Amino acid sequence: MKASTILFFFFLSSFCCFSCIAQQRGASNAICSGIPWFDDKGDVVSAHGGCIVKDNGRYYLFGEKHSDTANAFAGFTCYSSTDLYNWKFESMALPVQPSGKMGPNRVGERVKVMKCPKTGGYVMYMHADTLGYTDQFVGYATSNNITGPYVFEGPLLFRGSPIRKWDMGTFQDKDGSGYILLHGGEIYKLSADYKSMAEQVNKNMTAGFESPAIFRKDSLYYFLGSKLTSWERNDNEYFTATSLQGPWIKRGLFAPEGTLTWNAQTTFVLPIEGSEDTTYLFMGDRWSFPRQASAATYVWQPLTVSGTSLSIAKYLDAWAVNTATGNVSPVEVGRKTIRNNNKKKIAYSGNWQADTASVMRSDEKGASFSVTFNGTQIGFYGLARPDGGYAQVTLQNSRGKTVLRSVVDMYCKFPVASLTFLSPVLAKAKYTLVVSVMGEKSNWSDKRKNLYGSTGYFVSLDKIVITED
Ligand code: GLA
C-alpha cells in the first residue's frame, strides 16, 4: 500500500472514531468552567469573546473561532443549545472573507449579535483590525437567519464616520433599543434599524475598561469591564447607574481581589429568566495564546446581584441552571475519586514529584500519567499555577485507538486547584486516559512588547474522577 493510502486510512479511521464517539455520547448535565468543551461532533467549542442570544426557545452562542498558531481572524462561529451545557455546532456564521477588512491576516474579535425589533433581521457587530492592532473599528454584518450566513457590511458609522475603538460589546434594553459599548465605557445608541450609531449616550469615563458588558436588573444597569492587560487576566470592575446616560458609579471588583476575576476576562452577561428566578450568567474567557483553539476555556459563573452589589464570591467548577425555572444548583463531577498517590490505579512515567500542595507534578517533556477505567466519563483536577504548561490529553479505547484528543493549559497567574479536564459522556466501556507533559507553555507579547504568560512547563495532578455508569 502506498504511504499516502495508509495515511488516508489512518485519517479515515481516526475521523470515524471521533464521530462514533460523538454519536454515542450522553448529555452533559453541568456548566463546567476552565476546561475545553466538546460540541455535538466531538470537536472543541471555539467561541471566545462572544455572546449568547435567546431566539425561539434556543440559546445561540456566537464567538471567535481561533487556531492554535496565530491570532489571525478565523471566522465567527455559532453554536446552539437548549440547556447551556450541550452545544451543537450550527455554522461558521461569518467565515473569513476572501479579501478585505474581514479577510485573511486580519483581526476579528468580540463578536456580538442582536435581533433588531424593527426589521426582524439579525445584526452582528465586531472589532475589526489589522494583526498589529493599528486599524480598529466597529464593523457589522447582517443576516435574516440567526445562524447566518452573515454578510459583512463594513464599518458601523456615527455621523458618517467609523468609530475607531477596539474592545466592544452590545446591550439590548427592555424597550428594544440597541447599544454599542466601547472600551473606556463609551455607550452609543443604535439607530432603529441597528445599522448605524445614532447618538452617544455616555462618554469615555475610565482608563482601560476593555471587554465591556452591560446587563440590567429591574431599574439598575450594571457595567462590567476588564483592565488593560492583553489576554492576561486581571481583577475586572463594575459600575452601576439608573440610566445608561449615567452618572455611572464605580463599585469596584465583583470577584475576590487577587483572583483575577477567577482567572477570566468578562465578555457578556446573560440573564436566564425562569419561572421562579432570574440567574445572571457571567461569561468570561480564560485565554491561552498560542493554543487559543484547543486550550482557551470559558469561565461561566452565576452572578449574585443584590441592589448595587455584584459578586462571584466562590468559583464553581461545575453547576447547573434550570433554564425553565432559572434556579441554580451545584453539581458534583464524577462519582469515584482516585487520589494522585494511588500508584495501583495510576501509572506514572518520567519524573513526577509530590509537592507541598500535595499535587504530583512534572515539567519533563513526555512524562505522563495514565489510568484505565470502565465507565462513561473521566476527568482530572490539577493545580494551575504561574509556571504551568500545556498537557496533551488522550483517551484510548480498549483496542488502543485514540477516541479523543485534547490540550489543556495548566497556567494561571492566580493559582487555583480546579477541574482541568472532563471527557464528554461516553458509551460505557473500558478506556485509558493518558496525560502527558508537552514541554510547551502559553506566552505572548502585546503591541507594546510587554511579555505575558507562563514561566514554566509544569503539569499537575490532584485527583482523577470517574463516573462508572
Ligand atoms: C484584550 C482584548 C481582546 C484582545 C486581546 C489582544 O484581551 O479584550 O479582545 O484584543 O486583548 O491582546
Coordinates of C-alpha atoms and ligand atoms in Angstrom, one line a residue:
M1 CA 0.0 0.0 0.0
K2 CA 1.3 3.5 -0.9
A3 CA 2.2 5.7 2.1
S4 CA -0.5 8.2 1.0
T5 CA -3.1 5.4 1.0
I6 CA -2.1 4.3 4.5
L7 CA -2.3 7.9 5.7
F8 CA -5.7 8.2 4.1
F9 CA -7.0 5.2 6.0
F10 CA -5.3 6.4 9.2
F11 CA -7.1 9.7 8.7
L12 CA -10.4 8.0 7.9
S13 CA -10.2 5.6 10.9
S14 CA -9.4 8.4 13.4
F15 CA -12.2 10.5 11.9
C16 CA -14.7 7.6 12.2
C17 CA -13.6 7.1 15.8
F18 CA -14.2 10.7 16.7
S19 CA -17.6 10.8 15.1
C20 CA -18.7 7.5 16.6
I21 CA -17.8 8.8 20.0
A22 CA -19.8 11.8 19.2
Q23 CA -22.8 9.7 18.3
Q24 CA -22.6 7.5 21.4
R25 CA -22.3 10.4 23.8
G26 CA -24.7 11.1 26.5
A27 CA -25.8 14.5 27.6
S28 CA -23.7 16.7 29.9
N29 CA -25.5 18.0 33.0
A30 CA -23.5 21.0 34.0
I31 CA -21.7 24.2 33.1
C32 CA -18.1 23.5 33.7
S33 CA -15.6 26.3 33.8
G34 CA -11.9 26.3 32.9
I35 CA -12.0 23.1 30.7
P36 CA -12.3 22.5 27.0
W37 CA -15.9 21.8 25.9
F38 CA -16.8 19.4 23.1
D39 CA -19.6 20.0 20.7
D40 CA -22.1 17.5 19.2
K41 CA -19.5 16.4 16.7
G42 CA -16.8 15.9 19.3
D43 CA -14.9 19.0 18.3
V44 CA -13.7 21.6 20.8
V45 CA -16.1 24.5 21.1
S46 CA -14.2 27.6 19.8
A47 CA -16.3 30.7 20.6
H48 CA -14.4 33.2 22.6
G49 CA -15.1 36.9 23.2
G50 CA -18.7 36.1 22.4
C51 CA -22.3 36.4 23.5
I52 CA -25.5 34.4 23.8
V53 CA -28.8 35.3 22.1
K54 CA -32.0 33.5 23.0
D55 CA -34.2 33.0 20.0
N56 CA -37.3 30.9 19.6
G57 CA -36.5 29.0 22.9
R58 CA -32.9 28.1 21.9
Y59 CA -29.7 29.7 23.1
Y60 CA -27.3 30.7 20.4
L61 CA -23.6 31.1 21.3
F62 CA -21.5 33.3 18.9
G63 CA -17.8 33.7 19.3
E64 CA -14.4 34.0 17.8
K65 CA -13.0 30.8 16.2
H66 CA -9.3 30.5 16.8
S67 CA -6.4 28.5 15.6
D68 CA -3.6 27.1 17.7
T69 CA -0.9 29.0 15.9
A70 CA -1.8 32.6 15.1
N71 CA -4.2 35.4 16.0
A72 CA -5.5 35.9 12.5
F73 CA -9.3 36.1 12.2
A74 CA -10.5 32.5 11.7
G75 CA -14.3 33.3 11.5
F76 CA -17.1 33.7 13.9
T77 CA -18.8 30.5 15.0
C78 CA -22.4 29.9 16.0
Y79 CA -23.5 27.0 18.3
S80 CA -26.9 26.3 19.8
S81 CA -28.2 24.7 22.9
T82 CA -31.4 24.3 25.0
D83 CA -29.7 23.8 28.3
L84 CA -26.5 25.8 28.1
Y85 CA -24.5 22.6 28.7
N86 CA -24.6 20.7 25.4
W87 CA -23.6 22.7 22.3
K88 CA -24.5 21.9 18.7
F89 CA -22.3 23.4 16.1
E90 CA -24.6 25.4 13.8
S91 CA -22.4 27.3 11.4
M92 CA -19.5 29.5 10.6
A93 CA -21.7 32.5 10.9
L94 CA -19.2 34.8 9.4
P95 CA -16.3 33.0 7.7
V96 CA -13.0 34.6 6.8
Q97 CA -13.9 36.7 3.7
P98 CA -11.8 36.2 0.5
S99 CA -10.3 39.7 0.9
G100 CA -10.9 43.0 2.7
K101 CA -11.3 44.1 6.3
M102 CA -12.5 40.6 7.5
G103 CA -10.3 38.8 5.0
P104 CA -7.1 36.8 5.6
N105 CA -4.5 38.0 8.1
R106 CA -6.8 40.4 9.8
V107 CA -8.1 40.5 13.4
G108 CA -11.8 39.9 14.1
E109 CA -12.8 39.9 17.8
R110 CA -15.6 40.3 20.4
V111 CA -18.5 39.3 18.1
K112 CA -21.9 40.2 19.4
V113 CA -25.3 39.6 17.8
M114 CA -28.7 41.2 18.4
K115 CA -32.1 40.8 16.7
C116 CA -33.4 44.1 15.5
P117 CA -37.0 44.5 16.7
K118 CA -37.8 47.0 13.9
T119 CA -36.6 45.0 10.9
G120 CA -36.7 41.4 12.4
G121 CA -33.2 40.9 11.0
Y122 CA -30.1 39.8 12.9
V123 CA -27.1 42.2 13.2
M124 CA -23.6 41.0 14.1
Y125 CA -21.1 43.5 15.5
M126 CA -17.3 43.0 15.8
H127 CA -14.0 44.7 16.4
A128 CA -12.1 44.6 13.1
D129 CA -8.4 45.4 13.0
T130 CA -5.0 44.6 11.5
L131 CA -2.9 41.9 13.0
G132 CA -0.8 44.7 14.7
Y133 CA -4.0 46.4 16.0
T134 CA -3.5 49.6 14.0
D135 CA -6.7 49.9 12.0
Q136 CA -9.5 49.3 14.6
F137 CA -13.2 50.0 14.0
V138 CA -16.5 48.6 14.9
G139 CA -17.9 46.6 12.0
Y140 CA -21.2 44.9 11.3
A141 CA -22.8 42.1 9.3
T142 CA -26.4 41.2 8.7
S143 CA -28.5 38.1 8.1
N144 CA -32.2 37.1 8.0
N145 CA -31.4 33.9 9.9
I146 CA -29.9 33.8 13.3
T147 CA -27.3 31.2 12.3
G148 CA -26.3 33.2 9.2
P149 CA -24.6 33.3 6.8
Y150 CA -24.0 36.9 7.8
V151 CA -23.0 39.4 5.1
F152 CA -20.2 41.8 6.2
E153 CA -21.4 45.4 5.6
G154 CA -18.3 47.3 6.7
P155 CA -17.8 49.9 9.5
L156 CA -20.7 50.9 11.6
L157 CA -20.9 54.7 11.2
F158 CA -21.6 57.5 13.6
R159 CA -22.3 60.8 11.9
G160 CA -20.8 59.3 8.7
S161 CA -17.5 58.1 10.3
P162 CA -16.4 54.8 11.7
I163 CA -15.7 54.6 15.4
R164 CA -12.0 53.8 15.8
K165 CA -12.0 51.9 19.1
W166 CA -11.2 48.3 19.8
D167 CA -12.9 46.3 22.5
M168 CA -16.7 46.5 22.1
G169 CA -19.9 44.9 23.4
T170 CA -23.6 45.3 22.9
F171 CA -26.6 45.7 25.1
Q172 CA -30.3 45.5 24.2
D173 CA -32.6 47.3 26.6
K174 CA -36.2 46.2 27.5
D175 CA -37.7 48.7 25.1
G176 CA -35.8 47.1 22.2
S177 CA -33.2 49.8 21.9
G178 CA -29.8 48.6 21.0
Y179 CA -26.5 49.9 22.2
I180 CA -22.8 49.6 21.4
L181 CA -20.4 49.6 24.3
L182 CA -16.8 50.6 23.8
H183 CA -13.6 50.2 26.0
G184 CA -13.3 53.1 28.4
G185 CA -17.1 53.0 29.0
E186 CA -18.4 54.8 25.9
I187 CA -22.0 53.9 25.0
Y188 CA -23.7 54.6 21.7
K189 CA -27.4 54.2 20.9
L190 CA -28.1 52.4 17.6
S191 CA -30.5 53.7 15.0
A192 CA -33.8 51.9 14.8
D193 CA -32.5 49.6 12.1
Y194 CA -29.4 48.8 14.2
K195 CA -27.2 49.7 11.2
S196 CA -25.6 52.9 12.4
M197 CA -24.9 54.7 15.7
A198 CA -27.5 57.4 16.3
E199 CA -26.3 59.1 19.5
Q200 CA -23.5 59.0 22.0
V201 CA -25.2 58.4 25.4
N202 CA -22.1 58.0 27.6
K203 CA -18.6 59.4 27.2
N204 CA -15.3 57.7 27.9
M205 CA -15.3 57.5 31.7
T206 CA -12.4 55.4 32.8
A207 CA -9.0 54.1 31.7
G208 CA -8.8 50.6 30.1
F209 CA -12.2 49.0 30.8
E210 CA -11.9 46.5 28.0
S211 CA -14.4 43.7 27.2
P212 CA -17.4 45.9 28.2
A213 CA -20.7 44.2 29.1
I214 CA -23.9 45.6 30.4
F215 CA -26.9 43.9 31.9
R216 CA -30.0 45.3 33.7
K217 CA -31.9 44.1 36.7
D218 CA -35.1 46.0 37.4
S219 CA -34.2 49.7 37.1
L220 CA -30.4 49.3 37.7
Y221 CA -27.8 48.9 35.0
Y222 CA -24.5 47.1 35.7
F223 CA -21.5 47.8 33.5
L224 CA -18.6 45.3 33.7
G225 CA -15.2 45.5 32.1
S226 CA -11.6 44.5 32.5
K227 CA -8.3 46.4 32.9
L228 CA -5.9 46.6 30.0
T229 CA -3.6 43.6 30.2
S230 CA -4.0 41.9 26.8
W231 CA -5.1 38.3 27.2
E232 CA -3.7 38.2 30.8
R233 CA -6.4 38.1 33.4
N234 CA -6.9 41.0 35.9
D235 CA -9.4 42.0 38.6
N236 CA -12.4 43.2 36.5
E237 CA -14.5 46.0 37.7
Y238 CA -18.1 47.3 37.5
F239 CA -20.1 50.4 37.7
T240 CA -23.9 50.9 38.3
A241 CA -26.3 53.6 37.1
T242 CA -30.1 54.1 36.9
S243 CA -29.8 55.3 33.4
L244 CA -27.4 54.4 30.5
Q245 CA -26.6 58.2 30.4
G246 CA -25.2 57.9 33.9
P247 CA -24.0 59.0 36.2
W248 CA -22.1 55.7 36.5
I249 CA -20.9 55.0 40.0
K250 CA -17.7 52.9 40.3
R251 CA -18.4 50.0 42.6
G252 CA -15.1 48.1 42.4
L253 CA -14.5 44.4 41.9
F254 CA -17.1 41.7 41.6
A255 CA -14.8 38.7 42.3
P256 CA -12.4 38.4 45.3
E257 CA -9.4 40.7 44.9
G258 CA -6.3 38.9 43.5
T259 CA -8.3 36.1 41.9
L260 CA -8.1 38.0 38.6
T261 CA -11.8 37.5 38.2
W262 CA -11.2 33.8 38.8
N263 CA -8.7 33.9 36.0
A264 CA -11.1 35.3 33.4
Q265 CA -12.0 38.3 31.3
T266 CA -15.6 39.4 31.0
T267 CA -17.3 39.0 27.7
F268 CA -21.1 39.0 28.3
V269 CA -23.8 38.7 30.9
L270 CA -26.8 36.6 30.0
P271 CA -30.0 36.9 32.1
I272 CA -31.6 33.5 32.3
E273 CA -35.2 34.4 33.1
G274 CA -37.1 31.4 34.6
S275 CA -40.5 31.0 36.2
E276 CA -39.0 31.2 39.7
D277 CA -35.8 33.2 39.4
T278 CA -33.5 35.0 37.1
T279 CA -29.9 33.9 37.0
Y280 CA -27.4 36.3 35.7
L281 CA -24.8 34.3 33.8
F282 CA -21.3 35.8 33.9
M283 CA -19.5 34.7 30.7
G284 CA -15.7 35.1 30.8
D285 CA -12.8 33.9 28.7
R286 CA -9.6 32.3 30.0
W287 CA -7.3 32.9 27.1
S288 CA -4.4 30.7 26.2
F289 CA -2.2 32.0 23.4
P290 CA -0.9 30.4 21.2
R291 CA -3.3 27.5 21.7
Q292 CA -6.5 29.5 21.7
A293 CA -8.4 26.9 19.8
S294 CA -7.7 23.9 22.0
A295 CA -6.9 25.3 25.4
A296 CA -8.6 28.7 25.9
T297 CA -11.6 28.0 28.1
Y298 CA -14.8 29.5 29.4
V299 CA -15.4 30.7 32.9
W300 CA -19.2 30.9 33.3
Q301 CA -20.4 31.6 36.8
P302 CA -23.7 32.7 38.4
L303 CA -23.5 36.3 39.5
T304 CA -25.1 37.3 42.8
V305 CA -26.9 40.5 42.2
S306 CA -28.3 42.4 45.2
G307 CA -29.0 46.1 45.0
T308 CA -25.8 47.7 43.8
S309 CA -23.7 44.7 44.8
L310 CA -22.5 42.3 42.3
S311 CA -20.4 39.3 43.1
I312 CA -19.0 35.9 42.3
A313 CA -17.8 35.0 45.8
K314 CA -17.0 31.4 45.1
Y315 CA -15.6 29.7 41.9
L316 CA -17.9 26.8 40.9
D317 CA -16.1 24.1 38.8
A318 CA -19.5 22.7 37.8
W319 CA -23.1 23.9 38.3
A320 CA -26.5 23.5 36.8
V321 CA -29.1 26.1 35.9
N322 CA -32.6 25.1 35.2
T323 CA -33.5 27.2 32.2
A324 CA -37.2 26.8 32.8
T325 CA -37.2 27.9 36.5
G326 CA -34.0 29.9 36.4
N327 CA -32.7 28.1 39.5
V328 CA -29.1 27.2 40.1
S329 CA -27.7 24.1 41.8
P330 CA -24.2 22.7 42.4
V331 CA -23.1 19.6 40.5
E332 CA -20.6 17.0 41.7
V333 CA -18.3 15.8 38.9
G334 CA -17.6 12.1 38.9
R335 CA -18.8 9.6 41.5
K336 CA -15.5 7.8 42.1
T337 CA -12.2 9.6 43.0
I338 CA -8.7 8.3 42.6
R339 CA -6.1 10.3 44.6
N340 CA -2.8 11.1 42.9
N341 CA -0.9 8.8 45.3
N342 CA -2.8 5.7 44.3
K343 CA 0.0 4.0 42.4
K344 CA -2.0 0.9 41.9
K345 CA -4.5 2.7 39.7
I346 CA -2.4 5.5 38.2
A347 CA 0.7 4.7 36.2
Y348 CA 3.3 7.5 36.2
S349 CA 6.1 7.6 33.6
G350 CA 9.0 10.0 33.8
N351 CA 9.9 12.3 36.7
W352 CA 6.8 13.2 38.8
Q353 CA 7.2 14.6 42.3
A354 CA 4.7 15.3 45.1
D355 CA 5.0 19.0 46.1
T356 CA 3.9 21.0 49.1
A357 CA 0.4 21.4 47.8
S358 CA 0.1 17.6 47.7
V359 CA -0.2 17.5 43.9
M360 CA 2.0 15.3 41.7
R361 CA 3.7 17.4 39.1
S362 CA 6.3 17.2 36.3
D363 CA 7.8 19.6 33.8
E364 CA 9.7 16.9 31.9
K365 CA 8.6 16.8 28.3
G366 CA 6.9 13.5 27.6
A367 CA 6.4 12.5 31.2
S368 CA 2.9 11.1 31.6
F369 CA 0.3 9.6 33.9
S370 CA -2.4 7.2 32.8
V371 CA -5.4 5.4 34.2
T372 CA -7.6 2.6 32.8
F373 CA -11.2 2.6 33.8
N374 CA -14.5 1.1 32.9
G375 CA -17.2 3.8 32.7
T376 CA -18.8 6.7 30.9
Q377 CA -16.8 9.7 31.9
I378 CA -13.4 10.7 33.3
G379 CA -11.8 13.9 34.3
F380 CA -9.0 15.2 36.4
Y381 CA -8.3 18.1 38.8
G382 CA -4.9 19.8 38.9
L383 CA -3.4 22.9 40.3
A384 CA -3.0 25.6 37.7
R385 CA -0.1 27.9 38.6
P386 CA 2.1 30.7 37.1
D387 CA 4.6 28.0 36.0
G388 CA 2.0 25.7 34.4
G389 CA 2.3 24.4 30.9
Y390 CA 0.3 22.6 28.3
A391 CA -0.7 18.9 28.7
Q392 CA -1.7 16.6 26.0
V393 CA -4.8 14.5 26.9
T394 CA -5.8 11.4 25.0
L395 CA -8.5 8.9 25.6
Q396 CA -8.0 5.4 24.1
N397 CA -10.4 2.6 23.8
S398 CA -9.7 -1.0 24.7
R399 CA -8.1 -1.6 21.3
G400 CA -5.7 1.2 21.9
K401 CA -7.3 3.6 19.4
T402 CA -7.4 7.2 20.3
V403 CA -11.0 8.3 20.6
L404 CA -10.4 11.8 22.0
R405 CA -7.5 14.2 21.9
S406 CA -7.4 17.5 23.8
V407 CA -4.9 20.0 25.1
V408 CA -5.2 21.7 28.5
D409 CA -3.4 24.7 29.8
M410 CA -2.2 24.5 33.4
Y411 CA -1.1 28.1 33.5
C412 CA -2.9 30.5 35.8
K413 CA -1.4 33.6 37.2
F414 CA -3.7 33.3 40.2
P415 CA -3.1 29.6 41.4
V416 CA -6.2 27.6 41.5
A417 CA -6.9 23.9 42.2
S418 CA -9.7 23.0 39.9
L419 CA -11.2 20.8 37.3
T420 CA -8.7 20.7 34.4
F421 CA -10.3 18.2 32.0
L422 CA -13.6 16.4 31.7
S423 CA -14.4 14.0 28.9
P424 CA -17.7 14.0 27.2
V425 CA -20.2 11.4 28.4
L426 CA -19.2 8.2 26.6
A427 CA -20.7 4.9 25.8
K428 CA -19.9 2.7 28.8
A429 CA -16.7 0.8 28.0
K430 CA -13.1 0.4 29.0
Y431 CA -10.9 3.4 28.2
T432 CA -7.4 4.6 29.1
L433 CA -6.8 8.3 29.9
V434 CA -3.2 9.4 29.2
V435 CA -2.0 12.9 30.2
S436 CA 1.5 14.0 29.1
V437 CA 3.7 17.0 29.6
M438 CA 4.1 18.8 26.3
G439 CA 7.0 21.0 27.2
E440 CA 5.1 24.0 25.8
K441 CA 3.6 26.9 27.6
S442 CA 1.2 29.8 26.9
N443 CA 3.1 33.0 26.4
W444 CA 2.8 36.1 24.2
S445 CA 3.6 39.8 23.9
D446 CA 1.2 42.7 23.3
K447 CA 1.8 45.5 20.8
R448 CA 3.8 47.4 23.4
K449 CA 6.1 44.4 23.6
N450 CA 5.1 43.6 27.2
L451 CA 5.6 39.9 27.8
Y452 CA 2.9 37.8 29.3
G453 CA 2.3 34.1 30.2
S454 CA 3.8 31.1 32.0
T455 CA 7.3 30.8 33.5
G456 CA 7.4 27.0 33.2
Y457 CA 6.0 23.8 31.8
F458 CA 4.5 22.1 34.8
V459 CA 1.6 19.7 34.6
S460 CA 0.0 18.6 37.8
L461 CA -2.4 16.0 39.1
D462 CA -4.6 16.4 42.2
K463 CA -7.2 13.7 41.6
I464 CA -9.0 11.7 38.9
V465 CA -12.7 11.5 38.9
I466 CA -14.7 8.8 37.1
T467 CA -18.4 8.0 36.5
E468 CA -18.9 4.3 36.0
D469 CA -22.4 4.3 34.6
Ligands
GLA1 C1 -7.7 42.0 25.2 C2 -9.0 42.2 24.4 C3 -9.1 41.1 23.5 C4 -7.9 41.0 22.5 C5 -6.6 40.9 23.3 C6 -5.4 41.0 22.5 O1 -7.8 40.9 26.0 O2 -10.0 42.2 25.3 O3 -10.3 41.2 22.7 O4 -7.8 42.2 21.7 O5 -6.6 42.0 24.3 O6 -4.2 41.3 23.2

